[in-house]
Amino acid sequence: MIDPAGEHVVAHAVIDPDRVAVVMAGSGESRTYGELDVASKRLALALRERGMQTGDHLAVLLENQIEFYDVIWAAMRTGLYVTPINWHLVAAEAGYIVRDCDATALVATSRLADVVQAMGDDLSAVTTRICVDGDLPGFDRYADVVADMVGGVELAPVPDEREGGWMFYSSGTTGQPKGILPPLAEVDLGAVSFLTRLLGGLFGFTRDTVYLSPAPLYHAAPAGWTIGTQRLGGTAVVMEHFDPLEFLAAVERHRVTHTQLVPTHMIRLLKLTEDERSRHDLSSLQMVVHAAAPCPVEVKQAFLKWLGPIVHEFYSGSEGAGFCYIGPEDWLAHPGSVGKSMTGAIHVLDDDGNELAPGEEGEVWFDTNRTFEYHRDPEKTKSVWDPRGWSWLGDVGHVDKDGYLYLTDRASNMIISGGVNIYPREIEDVLVMHPVVDDVAVIGAPDPDMGERVTAFVQLSPDGSVTEDDLIAYCRERLSHFKCPREVRFVDALPRLPTGKLLKRLLLR
């Protein structure tokens, strides 16, 4: 059943069909709400004709391109689970996700033909195969799939139209990606959701919002927030690829009101010259939100100094089990914090599951009424749920006496050197501020005497020059010596996803 005033393209297509729902920042290609409604309905009818029912799984291997929204809204009005796949993966990695998520449909782009064709038996269960642009052997052309679906008012109703859902996969930063499977919401199409309450209530999204997304759409926040913008009737502006100067140009060109960044974006923007950062009119910006990875304090301070008190932060995960938020004024009073919980209480636990006092460091657990499981991994699922109903996103940190959460690092990143626990994030936050360091990752390399030794992988700026000893000395001026790298390895580029996630598992290969 459809709520005619609901949060859905169907409702907005009736109210304001000519309003722009999405525009690509580079090409300028766009969809109005009317066009998006018709396109998604055609594809939804075609998926139903091919036997797809509520709870079935559809995988998406697309770059940041306009057809992504046709596909997502078709799935979201037919009760399907959607799994966007990282287009940077090799065939074996992408094929694993297609197979593991139980996809019976795959929508892909011909630009990734080499990856798709090499998936082999991983596609054996995929009976519906659609290519949105050009040709892919064994795939139907998108235009042909919807050709029999008559447009406009003559379109038949979509049988059993209902809300679908996301099944995202973890980034696999330290191991094999895990599918995050929440239950499908049994609600009317366009019903108010946790996300839309969050966007509208906390971040001020309305029909007048112009939201700029600079990150890949296979990641949970860019996909979810652009769709959420459309649920509320706003306009999503999507960058095909992030470039700091093009980002600033897009803000000016589209009169962007809201955007979401990751710290990697922020660092790249701050490393522009003052002249480059002042070329464009950014006065339309009402709110810059950042998330996805911890932000060094100095970076956040510099960003606030540049843009003023419009920089907001949240901390959560694709699992959705916890959510913290902090605004600019609160952050200035609590620098380094990711805020207070906006959902359930925060519990910081020791290794035995005992709750720790404010200021003591331990595993960060959330009291939550939301549920999820890791697909086909009951042991992993069990490991992140406490018998008291609390869930863990895998992070270590502490809460101060006022209830503000400070993250130390991912528990899986911890280095144990000579029996001492060392968290890489603290070292990375120091090194990334060196004038000639573009990016850095710190891990524990095997060491016969210490167990692990602190090792920094450093990507220098194009014209940068510095020695290993210089960087170690730079750290020792700012950190206890036992935390500082014993070894620095210079690399051309780190294996970092455009979302800011670092694939640390690849560094010692």
XYZ file of C-alpha atoms in Angstrom, residues 168-468:
301
model
C 25.502 -3.762 2.687
C 28.799 -5.585 3.052
C 31.541 -4.522 5.433
C 34.622 -3.058 3.749
C 36.733 -6.109 4.541
C 39.505 -3.880 5.876
C 41.040 -6.691 7.927
C 39.362 -9.801 6.485
C 36.578 -11.150 4.257
C 33.621 -8.746 3.866
C 30.508 -9.692 5.858
C 26.956 -9.127 4.698
C 24.865 -7.079 7.145
C 21.310 -8.386 6.992
C 18.600 -6.372 8.788
C 14.970 -7.467 8.733
C 12.744 -5.870 6.087
C 10.423 -3.277 7.579
C 6.768 -4.313 7.292
C 5.444 -0.835 6.551
C 3.529 0.981 3.838
C 5.525 2.327 0.915
C 6.921 5.719 1.915
C 6.509 5.294 5.667
C 8.650 7.462 7.927
C 11.931 5.711 8.761
C 14.782 6.121 11.218
C 16.901 7.649 8.432
C 14.352 10.235 7.332
C 13.619 11.214 10.935
C 17.360 11.645 11.373
C 17.894 13.667 8.183
C 14.868 15.861 8.723
C 15.026 16.252 12.483
C 18.743 16.384 13.259
C 20.291 17.642 10.035
C 17.503 19.866 8.744
C 16.801 18.200 5.377
C 13.676 19.465 3.575
C 12.290 19.650 0.026
C 14.641 22.616 -0.488
C 17.776 20.653 0.418
C 20.469 20.258 -2.227
C 22.728 17.463 -0.978
C 26.159 16.914 -2.537
C 27.567 13.392 -2.329
C 31.261 13.106 -3.289
C 31.755 9.436 -2.383
C 31.080 6.097 -4.126
C 27.472 4.942 -4.009
C 28.423 1.409 -2.976
C 29.047 2.768 0.527
C 26.171 2.889 3.017
C 26.136 6.623 3.780
C 26.328 7.988 0.194
C 23.707 5.510 -0.999
C 21.452 5.908 2.025
C 21.701 9.689 2.312
C 21.089 10.409 -1.381
C 18.048 8.111 -1.329
C 17.008 9.744 1.963
C 17.280 13.172 0.330
C 14.893 11.959 -2.371
C 12.512 10.477 0.188
C 12.195 13.986 1.629
C 11.770 15.610 -1.795
C 15.201 17.284 -2.056
C 17.811 17.149 -4.814
C 20.842 14.860 -4.693
C 23.953 16.017 -6.555
C 26.350 13.115 -7.105
C 30.006 13.417 -8.066
C 31.268 10.715 -10.406
C 34.653 10.885 -8.633
C 35.949 13.130 -5.871
C 38.291 15.950 -6.767
C 38.740 18.775 -4.253
C 38.532 21.632 -6.764
C 35.585 20.056 -8.594
C 33.871 19.586 -5.235
C 34.092 23.319 -4.515
C 32.893 24.114 -8.028
C 29.881 21.815 -7.584
C 28.908 23.552 -4.328
C 28.842 26.884 -6.143
C 27.208 25.642 -9.354
C 24.346 23.780 -7.678
C 23.965 26.043 -4.635
C 24.542 23.057 -2.389
C 23.072 23.323 1.120
C 24.289 20.053 2.682
C 27.174 17.674 2.063
C 28.807 14.723 3.757
C 32.559 14.107 3.771
C 35.059 11.667 5.198
C 38.320 12.844 6.808
C 40.287 11.952 3.658
C 38.158 14.461 1.711
C 38.682 17.060 4.423
C 42.461 16.636 4.412
C 42.609 16.943 0.618
C 40.487 20.097 0.707
C 42.652 21.631 3.422
C 45.811 20.910 1.433
C 44.559 23.132 -1.394
C 46.149 26.539 -1.374
C 44.241 29.418 0.198
C 43.756 30.874 -3.288
C 42.260 27.601 -4.562
C 39.884 27.357 -1.593
C 38.684 30.932 -2.074
C 37.870 30.689 -5.788
C 34.299 29.503 -5.328
C 31.243 30.882 -3.572
C 30.392 28.471 -0.749
C 27.807 30.731 0.902
C 24.925 28.345 0.160
C 26.397 25.715 2.493
C 24.305 25.294 5.621
C 25.843 22.091 6.941
C 28.918 19.944 6.350
C 28.630 16.504 7.951
C 31.549 14.138 8.340
C 31.687 10.495 9.393
C 32.969 7.029 8.351
C 36.420 7.362 9.956
C 37.951 9.181 12.938
C 38.961 12.753 12.134
C 42.239 14.119 13.521
C 41.588 16.978 15.937
C 43.830 19.387 14.024
C 41.973 18.665 10.781
C 38.586 19.333 12.377
C 39.861 22.547 13.969
C 41.188 23.774 10.615
C 37.920 22.912 8.865
C 35.887 24.845 11.432
C 38.225 27.817 11.085
C 37.761 27.741 7.297
C 34.002 27.184 6.997
C 32.745 28.363 10.359
C 30.373 26.588 12.785
C 28.577 24.486 10.189
C 30.684 21.321 10.591
C 28.787 18.456 12.221
C 29.832 14.864 12.923
C 28.182 11.524 13.508
C 29.432 8.071 14.397
C 27.592 4.918 13.438
C 28.038 1.818 11.297
C 26.278 0.027 8.462
C 24.790 -2.243 11.128
C 22.834 0.742 12.484
C 23.093 -0.466 16.071
C 24.387 2.817 17.496
C 24.374 6.479 16.552
C 26.278 9.382 18.108
C 26.171 13.022 17.048
C 28.077 16.189 17.879
C 27.567 19.732 16.603
C 30.295 22.359 16.149
C 29.800 24.160 19.466
C 29.780 20.941 21.471
C 32.843 19.696 19.617
C 34.806 22.839 20.414
C 33.999 22.214 24.075
C 34.849 18.488 23.744
C 37.525 18.311 21.001
C 38.064 14.823 19.663
C 34.678 13.507 20.748
C 32.217 11.909 18.324
C 29.359 13.078 20.518
C 26.595 11.653 22.645
C 24.401 8.706 21.770
C 21.144 9.671 20.054
C 19.702 6.176 20.448
C 20.486 3.820 23.330
C 22.884 4.143 26.222
C 26.626 3.635 25.691
C 28.357 0.924 27.728
C 32.162 0.708 27.865
C 33.192 -2.833 28.796
C 36.422 -4.548 29.809
C 37.539 -7.890 28.376
C 35.309 -9.754 30.852
C 32.174 -7.782 29.966
C 32.211 -5.595 33.072
C 31.107 -1.996 32.677
C 33.863 0.583 33.166
C 33.709 3.991 34.809
C 33.832 7.273 32.830
C 37.300 7.910 31.448
C 38.290 4.231 31.380
C 39.030 2.715 27.984
C 37.299 -0.413 26.709
C 34.977 -1.852 24.094
C 32.145 0.517 23.124
C 28.724 -1.183 23.216
C 25.302 0.310 22.476
C 21.934 -0.419 24.005
C 19.718 -0.790 20.928
C 16.306 -1.937 19.772
C 17.536 -2.429 16.211
C 18.462 -5.907 15.041
C 20.760 -7.333 12.377
C 22.819 -10.416 11.668
C 25.934 -11.146 9.664
C 24.785 -13.219 6.728
C 25.764 -16.888 7.049
C 28.035 -16.166 9.999
C 26.293 -17.002 13.291
C 29.558 -16.899 15.250
C 30.381 -13.395 14.038
C 26.807 -12.340 14.811
C 27.026 -13.820 18.296
C 30.325 -12.015 18.942
C 28.774 -8.547 18.536
C 25.688 -9.124 20.692
C 25.742 -9.074 24.489
C 23.161 -11.134 26.453
C 21.923 -7.816 27.864
C 20.800 -6.739 24.376
C 23.799 -4.518 23.626
C 25.634 -4.461 20.300
C 29.272 -3.725 19.397
C 30.558 -2.071 16.231
C 34.132 -3.186 16.906
C 35.534 0.036 18.377
C 37.495 0.845 21.519
C 37.132 4.131 23.388
C 35.869 5.854 26.512
C 33.026 8.087 27.674
C 33.679 11.211 29.731
C 31.668 12.244 32.794
C 29.305 14.273 30.575
C 28.463 11.296 28.361
C 30.593 12.247 25.331
C 32.195 9.351 23.476
C 35.854 9.386 22.393
C 37.062 6.648 20.052
C 40.560 5.212 20.370
C 40.627 2.867 17.363
C 39.191 -0.294 15.910
C 39.849 -3.209 18.249
C 41.098 -5.232 15.278
C 43.750 -2.578 14.546
C 45.409 -2.828 17.938
C 49.153 -3.561 17.910
C 50.647 -5.596 20.759
C 54.360 -4.824 20.934
C 56.342 -6.262 23.815
C 53.083 -6.917 25.646
C 51.970 -3.272 25.377
C 48.746 -2.282 23.589
C 49.286 0.425 20.956
C 46.518 1.946 18.817
C 47.560 3.044 15.299
C 45.068 5.888 15.002
C 46.950 8.102 17.474
C 50.155 7.715 15.441
C 48.370 8.211 12.110
C 46.778 11.433 13.365
C 50.253 12.806 14.132
C 51.967 11.745 10.908
C 49.205 12.906 8.553
C 49.761 16.478 9.752
C 53.392 16.482 8.564
C 53.622 19.023 5.710
C 54.823 16.543 3.068
C 52.728 13.512 4.114
C 49.634 12.954 1.975
C 48.439 9.751 3.626
C 49.591 7.266 6.241
C 48.700 3.884 7.678
C 50.201 2.305 10.783
C 50.073 -1.432 11.445
C 51.883 -4.053 13.462
C 54.427 -5.962 11.377
C 55.639 -9.341 12.693
C 58.701 -9.029 14.918
C 60.637 -12.003 16.384
C 61.445 -10.186 19.641
C 58.492 -7.843 20.251
C 55.728 -9.891 18.644
C 54.757 -6.881 16.521
C 56.647 -3.691 15.681
C 54.959 -0.402 14.893
C 55.330 0.143 11.148
C 54.187 3.238 9.245
C 53.347 3.144 5.536
C 53.661 6.696 4.230
C 52.477 8.282 0.995
C 54.274 11.568 0.369
C 52.944 14.595 -1.484
C 54.137 14.761 -5.121
C 56.976 17.170 -4.362
C 57.616 15.974 -0.817
C 60.942 14.727 0.477
C 61.624 13.403 3.964
C 63.633 10.547 5.487
C 62.552 7.682 7.711
